[in-house]
Short mmCIF file of C-alpha atoms and ligand atoms in Angstrom, two decimals:
data_model
loop_
_atom_site.label_atom_id
_atom_site.label_comp_id
_atom_site.label_asym_id
_atom_site.label_seq_id
_atom_site.Cartn_x
_atom_site.Cartn_y
_atom_site.Cartn_z
CA MET A 1 10.17 -5.23 -0.01
CA PHE A 2 6.80 -4.72 0.39
CA GLY A 3 3.97 -5.22 2.47
CA GLU A 4 4.43 -6.62 6.54
CA SER A 5 1.68 -9.05 5.42
CA VAL A 6 3.45 -10.96 2.69
CA TYR A 7 6.08 -11.30 6.02
CA GLN A 8 3.95 -12.21 9.07
CA ARG A 9 0.83 -13.76 7.19
CA GLY A 10 3.03 -15.37 4.94
CA GLY A 11 5.31 -16.90 7.62
CA MET A 12 1.26 -18.33 9.75
CA THR A 13 0.71 -19.48 6.25
CA VAL A 14 3.44 -21.80 6.39
CA HIS A 15 2.36 -22.71 9.23
CA ALA A 16 -0.80 -23.02 8.56
CA LEU A 17 -0.49 -25.79 6.54
CA ARG A 18 2.02 -27.57 8.52
CA VAL A 19 -0.86 -27.54 11.03
CA ALA A 20 -3.12 -28.60 8.81
CA VAL A 21 -0.66 -32.07 6.96
CA GLY A 22 1.67 -32.59 10.11
CA ASP A 23 5.14 -32.51 10.77
CA GLN A 24 5.77 -35.07 8.49
CA ALA A 25 4.57 -34.74 5.67
CA PHE A 26 5.62 -30.29 6.03
CA PHE A 27 8.86 -31.15 6.66
CA GLU A 28 9.10 -32.82 3.74
CA ILE A 29 7.63 -30.28 1.45
CA LEU A 30 10.47 -28.21 2.72
CA LYS A 31 13.10 -30.36 1.82
CA THR A 32 11.55 -31.24 -1.90
CA TRP A 33 10.28 -27.37 -3.26
CA PRO A 34 13.43 -26.52 -3.24
CA ALA A 35 14.51 -30.01 -4.38
CA GLU A 36 12.89 -30.00 -7.17
CA LYS A 37 12.76 -26.35 -8.38
CA ARG A 38 16.07 -25.61 -7.71
CA ASP A 39 18.11 -23.19 -10.14
CA ALA A 40 14.24 -22.30 -10.99
CA ASN A 41 11.62 -19.85 -10.95
CA ALA A 42 8.27 -21.66 -9.51
CA THR A 43 4.83 -19.48 -8.74
CA THR A 44 2.36 -20.18 -5.67
CA ALA A 45 -0.04 -23.05 -7.95
CA GLU A 46 3.27 -25.06 -7.94
CA PHE A 47 3.67 -24.52 -3.99
CA VAL A 48 0.22 -25.66 -3.17
CA ASP A 49 0.22 -28.34 -6.38
CA LEU A 50 3.45 -29.69 -3.96
CA ALA A 51 1.94 -29.63 -0.20
CA GLU A 52 -1.04 -32.03 -1.93
CA ARG A 53 0.91 -34.21 -3.34
CA ILE A 54 3.04 -34.89 -0.78
CA SER A 55 0.37 -34.57 2.48
CA GLY A 56 -2.08 -35.99 -0.18
CA LYS A 57 -5.01 -33.63 1.70
CA GLN A 58 -6.61 -31.21 -0.02
CA LEU A 59 -4.97 -27.78 0.62
CA ASP A 60 -7.26 -24.63 -2.08
CA ARG A 61 -9.68 -24.01 1.17
CA LEU A 62 -6.41 -23.91 3.84
CA PHE A 63 -4.05 -21.51 0.76
CA ASP A 64 -7.73 -19.41 -0.46
CA ALA A 65 -8.39 -18.50 3.36
CA TRP A 66 -4.24 -17.84 4.56
CA LEU A 67 -3.63 -16.55 0.91
CA TYR A 68 -5.94 -14.85 -1.10
CA GLY A 69 -8.94 -14.11 1.92
CA THR A 70 -9.58 -10.81 3.26
CA GLU A 71 -10.13 -11.23 7.14
CA ARG A 72 -8.98 -13.31 9.34
CA PRO A 73 -8.79 -17.56 8.32
CA GLY A 74 -10.18 -20.17 11.61
CA GLN A 75 -8.13 -21.24 12.83
CA PRO A 76 -6.03 -24.20 11.81
CA ARG A 77 -6.63 -27.58 12.40
CA PRO A 78 -5.50 -30.36 11.41
CA LEU A 79 -7.02 -32.50 8.17
CA MET B 1 14.81 -9.48 2.86
CA THR B 2 14.30 -7.94 5.74
CA LEU B 3 13.62 -4.24 6.85
CA THR B 4 15.55 -2.47 10.00
CA ARG B 5 12.54 -1.16 11.80
CA ARG B 6 9.21 -1.95 12.00
CA GLY B 7 6.28 -0.35 10.54
CA LEU B 8 9.07 1.10 7.13
CA ARG B 9 7.51 -0.21 5.88
CA LEU B 10 5.67 2.49 2.29
CA CYS B 11 4.03 1.05 -0.05
CA ALA B 12 5.82 0.68 -3.62
CA GLY B 13 4.26 3.03 -6.05
CA LEU B 14 4.99 1.22 -9.63
CA LEU B 15 2.07 -0.91 -8.92
CA VAL B 16 -0.43 -1.61 -11.13
CA THR B 17 -3.38 -2.64 -9.33
CA GLY B 18 -7.14 -4.25 -9.86
CA ALA B 19 -8.42 -6.54 -12.20
CA ILE B 20 -5.30 -7.78 -14.08
CA GLY B 21 -5.39 -11.11 -13.36
CA LEU B 22 -2.91 -11.66 -10.81
CA THR B 23 -3.64 -15.14 -9.47
CA GLY B 24 -1.57 -16.70 -11.32
CA CYS B 25 -3.60 -18.42 -13.92
CA GLY B 26 -2.57 -16.27 -16.78
CA ALA B 27 -0.27 -17.52 -19.47
CA ASP B 28 2.19 -15.05 -20.18
CA PRO B 29 1.75 -12.89 -22.85
CA ALA B 30 5.21 -12.31 -23.90
CA LYS B 31 6.18 -16.86 -24.01
CA ARG B 32 3.11 -16.96 -25.95
CA ALA B 33 4.82 -14.16 -28.48
CA ALA B 34 7.85 -16.27 -28.68
CA VAL B 35 7.00 -19.17 -28.68
CA ALA B 36 4.52 -18.57 -31.76
CA PRO B 37 6.45 -17.10 -34.25
CA ALA B 38 9.58 -20.22 -33.14
CA SER B 39 6.19 -22.72 -34.40
CA GLY B 40 8.60 -25.05 -36.76
CA SER B 41 5.90 -24.21 -39.86
CA PRO B 42 6.75 -24.83 -42.72
CA THR B 43 6.61 -21.28 -43.87
CA PRO B 44 10.59 -20.08 -45.46
CA ALA B 45 9.30 -15.99 -44.48
CA ARG B 46 10.73 -15.40 -41.09
CA VAL B 47 9.10 -12.01 -39.90
CA PHE B 48 11.38 -10.43 -37.11
CA LYS B 49 10.10 -7.76 -34.53
CA PRO B 50 11.46 -6.17 -32.15
CA GLY B 51 11.36 -7.73 -28.28
CA ALA B 52 9.09 -6.54 -26.24
CA ALA B 53 9.78 -3.82 -23.28
CA GLY B 54 8.79 -5.83 -20.10
CA ILE B 55 8.95 -9.27 -20.02
CA GLY B 56 5.07 -9.35 -18.66
CA ASP B 57 4.87 -9.04 -15.58
CA PRO B 58 1.67 -7.69 -14.53
CA TYR B 59 2.75 -5.80 -11.25
CA PHE B 60 5.92 -4.83 -12.63
CA PRO B 61 4.77 -3.90 -16.77
CA THR B 62 8.47 -2.62 -17.57
CA TYR B 63 10.30 -4.55 -15.36
CA GLY B 64 12.72 -7.05 -17.83
CA ASN B 65 11.74 -7.42 -21.44
CA GLY B 66 10.88 -10.00 -24.01
CA GLY B 67 12.12 -12.23 -26.92
CA TYR B 68 15.77 -13.93 -25.24
CA ASP B 69 17.25 -15.34 -22.51
CA VAL B 70 20.06 -14.71 -21.13
CA GLY B 71 22.54 -17.52 -19.77
CA ARG B 72 25.02 -15.84 -18.54
CA TYR B 73 26.47 -11.73 -17.98
CA ALA B 74 30.42 -11.17 -17.39
CA LEU B 75 30.92 -7.86 -16.81
CA LYS B 76 33.58 -5.65 -16.33
CA VAL B 77 33.87 -3.17 -14.24
CA ARG B 78 35.92 0.14 -13.45
CA TYR B 79 34.70 2.35 -10.07
CA ASP B 80 36.85 5.35 -8.82
CA PRO B 81 34.19 6.56 -6.10
CA ALA B 82 36.93 9.78 -6.41
CA LYS B 83 34.67 11.31 -9.61
CA ASP B 84 32.30 8.97 -8.85
CA ARG B 85 33.03 7.30 -12.11
CA LEU B 86 32.16 4.48 -13.91
CA THR B 87 33.56 2.44 -16.93
CA GLY B 88 32.17 -0.28 -17.90
CA THR B 89 31.53 -3.16 -20.53
CA THR B 90 28.74 -6.09 -19.83
CA THR B 91 28.64 -9.34 -22.19
CA VAL B 92 25.89 -10.62 -22.23
CA GLN B 93 24.89 -14.51 -23.46
CA ALA B 94 21.48 -15.70 -24.53
CA THR B 95 19.36 -17.64 -26.94
CA ALA B 96 16.77 -15.76 -28.90
CA THR B 97 12.74 -16.86 -27.83
CA MET B 98 11.35 -15.44 -31.54
CA ASP B 99 13.27 -13.52 -34.48
CA LEU B 100 14.74 -11.16 -33.57
CA SER B 101 14.64 -7.01 -35.30
CA SER B 102 16.08 -5.37 -31.85
CA PHE B 103 15.98 -6.21 -28.18
CA ASN B 104 15.79 -4.38 -24.66
CA LEU B 105 17.64 -4.18 -21.85
CA ASP B 106 16.99 -2.28 -19.04
CA LEU B 107 20.07 -0.44 -17.86
CA ALA B 108 18.97 3.30 -16.25
CA GLY B 109 21.39 6.28 -17.13
CA LEU B 110 24.97 5.18 -18.03
CA THR B 111 25.76 7.12 -21.83
CA VAL B 112 26.16 4.32 -24.15
CA ARG B 113 29.46 3.36 -25.62
CA SER B 114 28.96 1.45 -28.38
CA VAL B 115 27.54 -1.83 -28.28
CA THR B 116 28.01 -5.47 -30.80
CA VAL B 117 26.19 -8.65 -31.31
CA ASP B 118 27.63 -11.61 -32.34
CA GLY B 119 30.81 -9.20 -32.91
CA ALA B 120 29.22 -7.11 -35.29
CA PRO B 121 28.48 -3.27 -34.56
CA ALA B 122 25.18 -2.80 -34.39
CA GLY B 123 22.45 0.69 -33.40
CA HIS B 124 21.55 1.23 -30.26
CA ALA B 125 19.21 4.23 -28.33
CA ARG B 126 18.03 5.53 -25.37
CA LYS B 127 14.14 5.34 -24.01
CA GLY B 128 14.36 6.23 -20.87
CA ASP B 129 15.22 3.06 -18.26
CA GLU B 130 15.32 1.03 -21.83
CA LEU B 131 18.23 1.28 -23.99
CA VAL B 132 17.11 -0.97 -27.35
CA ILE B 133 19.74 -2.20 -29.36
CA THR B 134 19.15 -3.57 -33.34
CA PRO B 135 21.96 -6.12 -34.81
CA ALA B 136 22.69 -5.53 -38.65
CA THR B 137 21.37 -8.40 -38.81
CA GLY B 138 17.89 -10.18 -37.43
CA LEU B 139 18.34 -12.96 -35.06
CA THR B 140 16.71 -15.88 -35.42
CA SER B 141 14.36 -18.01 -33.26
CA GLY B 142 16.63 -20.97 -30.57
CA ASN B 143 19.67 -19.04 -32.10
CA GLY B 144 22.95 -18.30 -29.33
CA PHE B 145 23.89 -14.79 -29.15
CA ILE B 146 26.70 -12.94 -27.43
CA ALA B 147 25.89 -8.74 -26.33
CA GLU B 148 28.89 -6.57 -25.93
CA ILE B 149 28.41 -3.09 -24.56
CA SER B 150 30.39 -1.08 -23.06
CA TYR B 151 29.18 2.04 -21.78
CA ASP B 152 29.96 4.90 -18.34
CA GLY B 153 28.67 7.40 -16.56
CA GLU B 154 28.20 8.58 -12.72
CA PRO B 155 25.62 5.74 -11.78
CA ARG B 156 22.33 6.91 -10.16
CA ALA B 157 19.84 5.41 -7.40
CA LEU B 158 16.75 4.57 -8.65
CA LYS B 159 14.27 6.31 -5.63
CA ASN B 160 12.50 3.06 -4.52
CA GLU B 161 9.07 4.12 -2.81
CA VAL B 162 9.45 0.67 -0.89
CA LEU B 163 13.16 0.65 -0.09
CA GLY B 164 14.07 4.81 -0.55
CA GLU B 165 16.86 5.06 -3.01
CA GLY B 166 17.77 2.01 -5.14
CA GLY B 167 20.69 0.53 -7.58
CA PHE B 168 23.66 1.72 -7.69
CA LEU B 169 25.03 4.55 -4.68
CA HIS B 170 28.07 6.77 -3.57
CA THR B 171 29.57 6.20 -0.67
CA ASP B 172 32.61 8.65 1.52
CA ASP B 173 35.36 5.86 -0.07
CA GLY B 174 33.00 4.10 -2.61
CA ALA B 175 29.85 2.08 -3.99
CA ILE B 176 26.98 -0.09 -2.06
CA ALA B 177 24.63 -1.37 -5.67
CA LEU B 178 22.21 -3.07 -3.99
CA GLY B 179 17.99 -3.03 -4.23
CA GLN B 180 14.50 -5.06 -4.69
CA PRO B 181 12.98 -5.53 -6.89
CA GLU B 182 15.49 -2.98 -9.06
CA SER B 183 19.40 -2.00 -9.04
CA ALA B 184 20.30 -4.20 -11.75
CA SER B 185 20.18 -1.74 -14.14
CA THR B 186 21.45 0.97 -12.33
CA TRP B 187 25.46 -0.78 -13.31
CA PHE B 188 25.07 -2.88 -16.18
CA PRO B 189 22.67 -3.42 -18.80
CA VAL B 190 20.52 -5.85 -17.50
CA ASN B 191 17.28 -7.92 -18.48
CA ASP B 192 16.12 -6.54 -14.62
CA HIS B 193 13.46 -9.08 -13.97
CA PRO B 194 14.36 -12.67 -11.71
CA SER B 195 11.90 -15.14 -14.38
CA ASP B 196 15.17 -14.79 -16.66
CA LYS B 197 18.44 -16.28 -14.41
CA ALA B 198 21.56 -16.16 -16.03
CA THR B 199 25.32 -17.38 -14.13
CA TYR B 200 27.76 -14.02 -13.50
CA ASP B 201 31.04 -13.85 -13.63
CA VAL B 202 31.55 -10.18 -12.26
CA GLU B 203 35.39 -7.43 -12.61
CA ILE B 204 35.50 -4.65 -10.34
CA THR B 205 38.20 -2.40 -10.60
CA VAL B 206 38.79 0.16 -7.53
CA PRO B 207 42.21 2.03 -6.61
CA ASP B 208 44.29 0.08 -4.97
CA GLY B 209 43.05 -0.08 -0.54
CA LEU B 210 39.84 -0.75 -1.00
CA THR B 211 38.08 -3.91 -1.58
CA ALA B 212 35.10 -4.35 -4.51
CA VAL B 213 33.14 -7.62 -2.98
CA SER B 214 29.97 -9.31 -5.19
CA ASN B 215 28.03 -12.33 -5.41
CA GLY B 216 29.51 -15.82 -5.35
CA VAL B 217 33.12 -17.60 -5.34
CA PRO B 218 36.14 -14.77 -5.25
CA ARG B 219 38.15 -15.71 -8.10
CA GLY B 220 41.62 -13.31 -6.88
CA LYS B 221 42.21 -9.65 -7.00
CA THR B 222 45.44 -8.54 -9.43
CA SER B 223 46.59 -5.31 -9.16
CA THR B 224 48.49 -3.16 -11.50
CA GLY B 225 48.80 0.48 -11.90
CA GLY B 226 47.66 1.69 -8.66
CA TRP B 227 43.91 -0.12 -9.73
CA THR B 228 42.96 -3.62 -7.54
CA THR B 229 41.04 -5.73 -9.78
CA TRP B 230 38.81 -8.48 -7.91
CA LYS B 231 36.83 -10.68 -9.72
CA TRP B 232 34.26 -12.89 -8.15
CA ALA B 233 31.71 -15.84 -10.19
CA GLU B 234 28.84 -16.52 -9.88
CA GLY B 235 27.87 -20.03 -10.72
CA ALA B 236 24.55 -20.91 -10.13
CA PRO B 237 21.34 -18.96 -11.73
CA MET B 238 20.63 -16.34 -10.08
CA ALA B 239 18.25 -12.94 -10.01
CA SER B 240 18.97 -9.78 -11.27
CA TYR B 241 17.76 -7.81 -8.22
CA LEU B 242 20.06 -10.16 -5.61
CA SER B 243 23.93 -9.35 -7.40
CA THR B 244 25.60 -6.89 -5.54
CA VAL B 245 28.94 -4.78 -5.38
CA VAL B 246 30.09 -3.49 -2.41
CA ILE B 247 33.41 -1.20 -2.30
CA GLY B 248 35.18 -0.21 0.51
CA LYS B 249 37.13 -0.02 3.79
CA PHE B 250 36.54 -4.00 5.68
CA ARG B 251 37.03 -5.85 7.52
CA LEU B 252 37.47 -9.94 5.29
CA LYS B 253 36.48 -13.12 6.72
CA THR B 254 38.42 -15.97 4.48
CA ALA B 255 37.08 -19.21 5.65
CA ASP B 256 36.37 -23.53 3.73
CA HIS B 257 33.36 -24.76 4.67
CA HIS B 258 32.77 -27.85 3.74
CA GLY B 259 35.22 -27.29 1.10
CA ARG B 260 32.98 -24.01 -0.45
CA PRO B 261 34.68 -20.46 -0.35
CA VAL B 262 33.85 -18.20 3.16
CA PHE B 263 34.41 -15.06 2.04
CA SER B 264 32.48 -12.11 4.39
CA ALA B 265 32.87 -8.37 5.04
CA VAL B 266 32.25 -6.15 7.39
CA THR B 267 32.59 -2.82 7.09
CA THR B 268 35.25 -0.66 9.43
CA ASP B 269 33.55 2.30 9.51
CA LEU B 270 31.63 -0.03 13.13
CA PRO B 271 34.02 -1.19 15.41
CA GLU B 272 34.85 -4.59 15.31
CA GLY B 273 31.74 -6.26 17.67
CA ALA B 274 28.54 -7.58 17.37
CA ALA B 275 28.00 -7.61 13.83
CA ASP B 276 31.35 -9.78 13.48
CA ARG B 277 30.35 -12.38 15.54
CA SER B 278 26.42 -12.44 13.85
CA ILE B 279 28.14 -12.47 10.42
CA ALA B 280 30.39 -15.48 11.51
CA ARG B 281 27.91 -17.50 12.67
CA THR B 282 26.87 -17.52 8.96
CA VAL B 283 27.86 -20.54 8.26
CA GLU B 284 26.83 -22.04 11.63
CA VAL B 285 23.10 -20.73 10.57
CA ALA B 286 22.86 -22.67 7.35
CA ASP B 287 24.32 -26.27 8.71
CA TYR B 288 21.32 -26.14 10.45
CA LEU B 289 18.68 -25.06 7.40
CA GLU B 290 20.85 -27.01 5.12
CA SER B 291 19.51 -30.14 7.72
CA VAL B 292 15.61 -29.08 7.08
CA PHE B 293 15.38 -28.04 3.31
CA GLY B 294 17.90 -29.91 1.80
CA PRO B 295 21.54 -29.32 0.13
CA TYR B 296 23.01 -25.65 0.64
CA PRO B 297 22.53 -24.49 -2.39
CA PHE B 298 25.43 -22.45 -3.63
CA ASP B 299 29.38 -23.25 -3.96
CA ALA B 300 29.80 -19.82 -1.58
CA TYR B 301 29.60 -18.80 1.83
CA GLY B 302 30.01 -14.20 3.13
CA GLY B 303 27.73 -11.67 4.81
CA VAL B 304 28.75 -8.36 4.04
CA VAL B 305 27.64 -5.51 6.60
CA VAL B 306 26.73 -1.65 5.34
CA SER B 307 26.79 1.38 7.34
CA ASP B 308 24.70 3.55 5.52
CA THR B 309 21.85 6.14 6.28
CA ARG B 310 19.95 5.11 2.87
CA ILE B 311 21.03 1.18 3.28
CA ARG B 312 17.75 0.42 6.71
CA TYR B 313 17.21 -3.31 5.53
CA ALA B 314 19.13 -6.63 4.68
CA LEU B 315 18.53 -8.34 1.27
CA GLU B 316 19.06 -12.35 0.49
CA THR B 317 21.69 -11.36 -2.24
CA GLN B 318 22.75 -14.45 -3.72
CA SER B 319 25.38 -16.66 -1.45
CA ARG B 320 25.99 -13.59 0.53
CA PRO B 321 23.25 -10.64 1.78
CA VAL B 322 24.14 -7.87 2.93
CA TYR B 323 23.19 -6.48 6.15
CA SER B 324 22.84 -2.80 7.55
CA ALA B 325 24.77 -2.20 10.69
CA GLY B 326 21.54 -0.94 12.51
CA PHE B 327 20.55 -4.78 12.99
CA PHE B 328 24.20 -5.34 15.32
CA ARG B 329 23.04 -2.26 16.86
CA ARG B 330 21.78 -3.95 20.00
CA GLY B 331 24.17 -6.81 20.09
CA GLU B 332 24.14 -10.57 18.64
CA ASN B 333 21.68 -11.22 15.87
CA THR B 334 21.78 -14.44 14.28
CA GLN B 335 17.73 -14.46 12.77
CA VAL B 336 18.37 -11.64 9.96
CA VAL B 337 20.95 -13.96 9.26
CA ALA B 338 18.34 -17.28 9.42
CA HIS B 339 16.20 -15.00 7.08
CA GLU B 340 18.46 -13.60 4.76
CA LEU B 341 20.42 -17.48 4.52
CA ALA B 342 17.36 -18.93 3.76
CA HIS B 343 16.52 -16.85 1.07
CA GLN B 344 19.30 -18.47 -1.19
CA TRP B 345 17.17 -21.49 -0.79
CA PHE B 346 13.40 -20.04 -0.98
CA GLY B 347 13.76 -17.18 -3.23
CA ASN B 348 17.42 -17.48 -4.86
CA SER B 349 18.19 -20.87 -5.84
CA VAL B 350 13.48 -21.30 -5.88
CA ALA B 351 13.20 -17.59 -6.96
CA LEU B 352 9.57 -15.95 -8.14
CA GLU B 353 8.73 -16.61 -12.16
CA ARG B 354 5.91 -12.89 -10.74
CA TRP B 355 7.15 -10.13 -8.03
CA GLN B 356 2.99 -11.61 -7.55
CA ASP B 357 4.13 -14.76 -5.87
CA ILE B 358 7.00 -12.54 -3.09
CA TRP B 359 5.29 -14.03 0.08
CA LEU B 360 6.41 -17.63 -1.11
CA ASN B 361 9.98 -15.61 -0.43
CA GLU B 362 8.04 -13.94 2.47
CA GLY B 363 6.77 -16.32 4.56
CA LEU B 364 9.05 -19.30 4.49
CA ALA B 365 11.55 -16.63 5.01
CA THR B 366 9.76 -15.67 7.81
CA TYR B 367 9.20 -19.35 8.68
CA ALA B 368 12.87 -20.21 8.87
CA GLU B 369 13.64 -17.28 11.33
CA TRP B 370 10.77 -18.89 14.09
CA LEU B 371 12.51 -22.83 13.13
CA TRP B 372 15.79 -21.22 14.30
CA ALA B 373 14.89 -19.56 17.01
CA GLU B 374 13.03 -22.53 17.82
CA HIS B 375 16.11 -24.50 17.61
CA THR B 376 18.70 -21.77 19.47
CA GLY B 377 15.94 -22.40 22.24
CA GLY B 378 14.14 -18.67 21.80
CA SER B 379 10.49 -19.28 20.59
CA THR B 380 8.85 -22.29 19.60
CA ALA B 381 6.99 -21.35 15.86
CA GLN B 382 4.33 -22.25 17.42
CA ARG B 383 5.24 -19.73 19.73
CA ALA B 384 5.38 -16.95 17.43
CA PHE B 385 2.44 -18.32 15.31
CA ASP B 386 -0.13 -18.24 18.23
CA LEU B 387 1.09 -14.90 18.65
CA GLY B 388 0.96 -13.63 14.99
CA TYR B 389 -2.87 -14.73 15.23
CA ALA B 390 -4.18 -13.48 18.22
CA ARG B 391 -1.64 -9.75 17.58
CA SER B 392 -1.37 -9.08 13.69
CA SER B 393 -3.20 -5.71 12.79
CA GLY B 394 -6.42 -5.14 10.63
CA GLN B 395 -4.28 -4.53 7.91
CA VAL B 396 -2.41 -8.10 8.21
CA TRP B 397 -5.57 -9.86 7.42
CA ARG B 398 -7.33 -7.12 4.94
CA THR B 399 -3.98 -7.53 2.81
CA PRO B 400 -3.67 -11.44 1.56
CA PRO B 401 -0.27 -11.74 1.03
CA ALA B 402 -0.82 -12.98 -2.76
CA GLY B 403 -3.60 -11.94 -3.76
CA PRO B 404 -4.53 -8.55 -6.10
CA GLY B 405 -2.39 -6.27 -5.08
CA SER B 406 -1.08 -7.15 -2.18
CA PRO B 407 2.47 -7.35 -2.43
CA THR B 408 2.13 -4.01 -0.91
CA CYS B 409 0.26 -2.05 0.62
CA SER B 410 -1.30 -1.02 -2.02
CA ALA B 411 -4.52 -1.35 -1.77
CA SER B 412 -5.42 1.24 1.14
CA ARG B 413 -2.94 3.45 -0.45
CA SER B 414 -4.24 3.71 -3.91
CA THR B 415 -8.40 2.74 -2.96
CA SER B 416 -8.89 3.50 1.28
CA ALA B 417 -6.01 5.24 2.43
CA ALA B 418 -7.90 3.89 6.29
CA GLY B 419 -8.56 0.33 4.07
ZN1 ZN C 501 13.10 -10.89 3.45
#
């Protein structure tokens, strides 16, 4: 349901995270999120917290641009 | 979920736009209210109050209800397609989260015949799509209670501007109960919001010769007097919009995979072919996703393919997604299977607290499609990103996926049409 942005830009946001944190941290995030939140409910803020915890990187600017910005974010780069 | 045709995505009319604190930081008013009366102060007098008519989701203020937490639903539903008549009894096992004088369930249409709470007759009234239940005595915060609701009638679908008709749809020879963000309340009384997950036991009685498929583990079927009862159990907590029942004539395929049952159903309206082949790859796709996301989170696998002009999407109904036949018109399609199965991790096992976070479901499911394509020798995830980055419409960049009002194209709809 909902608009195209949550699909297309949502997918791109996930990829931007991958580029920023590198493959090792990225795939650890993808496995840890469903393990820690299994059978539970979760929010965007909790996902961002988890990504920062696992990667050890500050990701608020990345997520701000990709999730809340109203123009195309810059090309993602490794942080 | 996935829509069959790009560009079909319309805007939700129910969206509340503007300054309602959508950035995910606000405390939940329903929960605040729930906590306050329960605090163990020594005051002896308890004040029992009505539970809220909404669970506190700013996007959908009337969805769900406050004051209790459901643990389990047990549904016994009989449906006669010839008469389009449903008769049901729903048992709701819940815990009060505040001292309740009354509480609401969501129920759209249908006629309530009787309600008991903990075995005693309870008052009941309808206010639109709300069922207000007043137990004989107040329900104390922290205590469990069991409500049993008997009801019947001709189910009606809900008009959802995003998806068209959702909820319980009468088909030529059966029915399809499906829809996001709401559908459950068209066939059983429910706390209809993903933040109140529960386990489900579902028994559906239909005329002999028809299949009635639902979520989770098949618990067999029994026949008597021309009617067959199909039993299903979803033992993992499930958001209500992920519940489904599909009734009709289907080609069934059952198997065992890693000790879990596989149960798939393809409508006999379709000749055997691409849909069957695609759905048959469900466990292969699930095993790949498991290698990336960790253990498959549920007790069963499967898929249901329906052919109905009103269902133009696929939805990740728990453990057993429902797919429009349209996805398989041009041949085998495992992309949509990968998308819906990825939701078993992202969206179902890890469910939304608030609809505004829908990008968490759809962004990760879209990314899973990209990973699956790369895994199967197609375009890489990097390439998919590059294409999206270069070619996405201005609308996509103007619409923040998690920002205020974003989960629909509400910005373009309610403020500036061209945006
Ligand atoms: Zn989806």
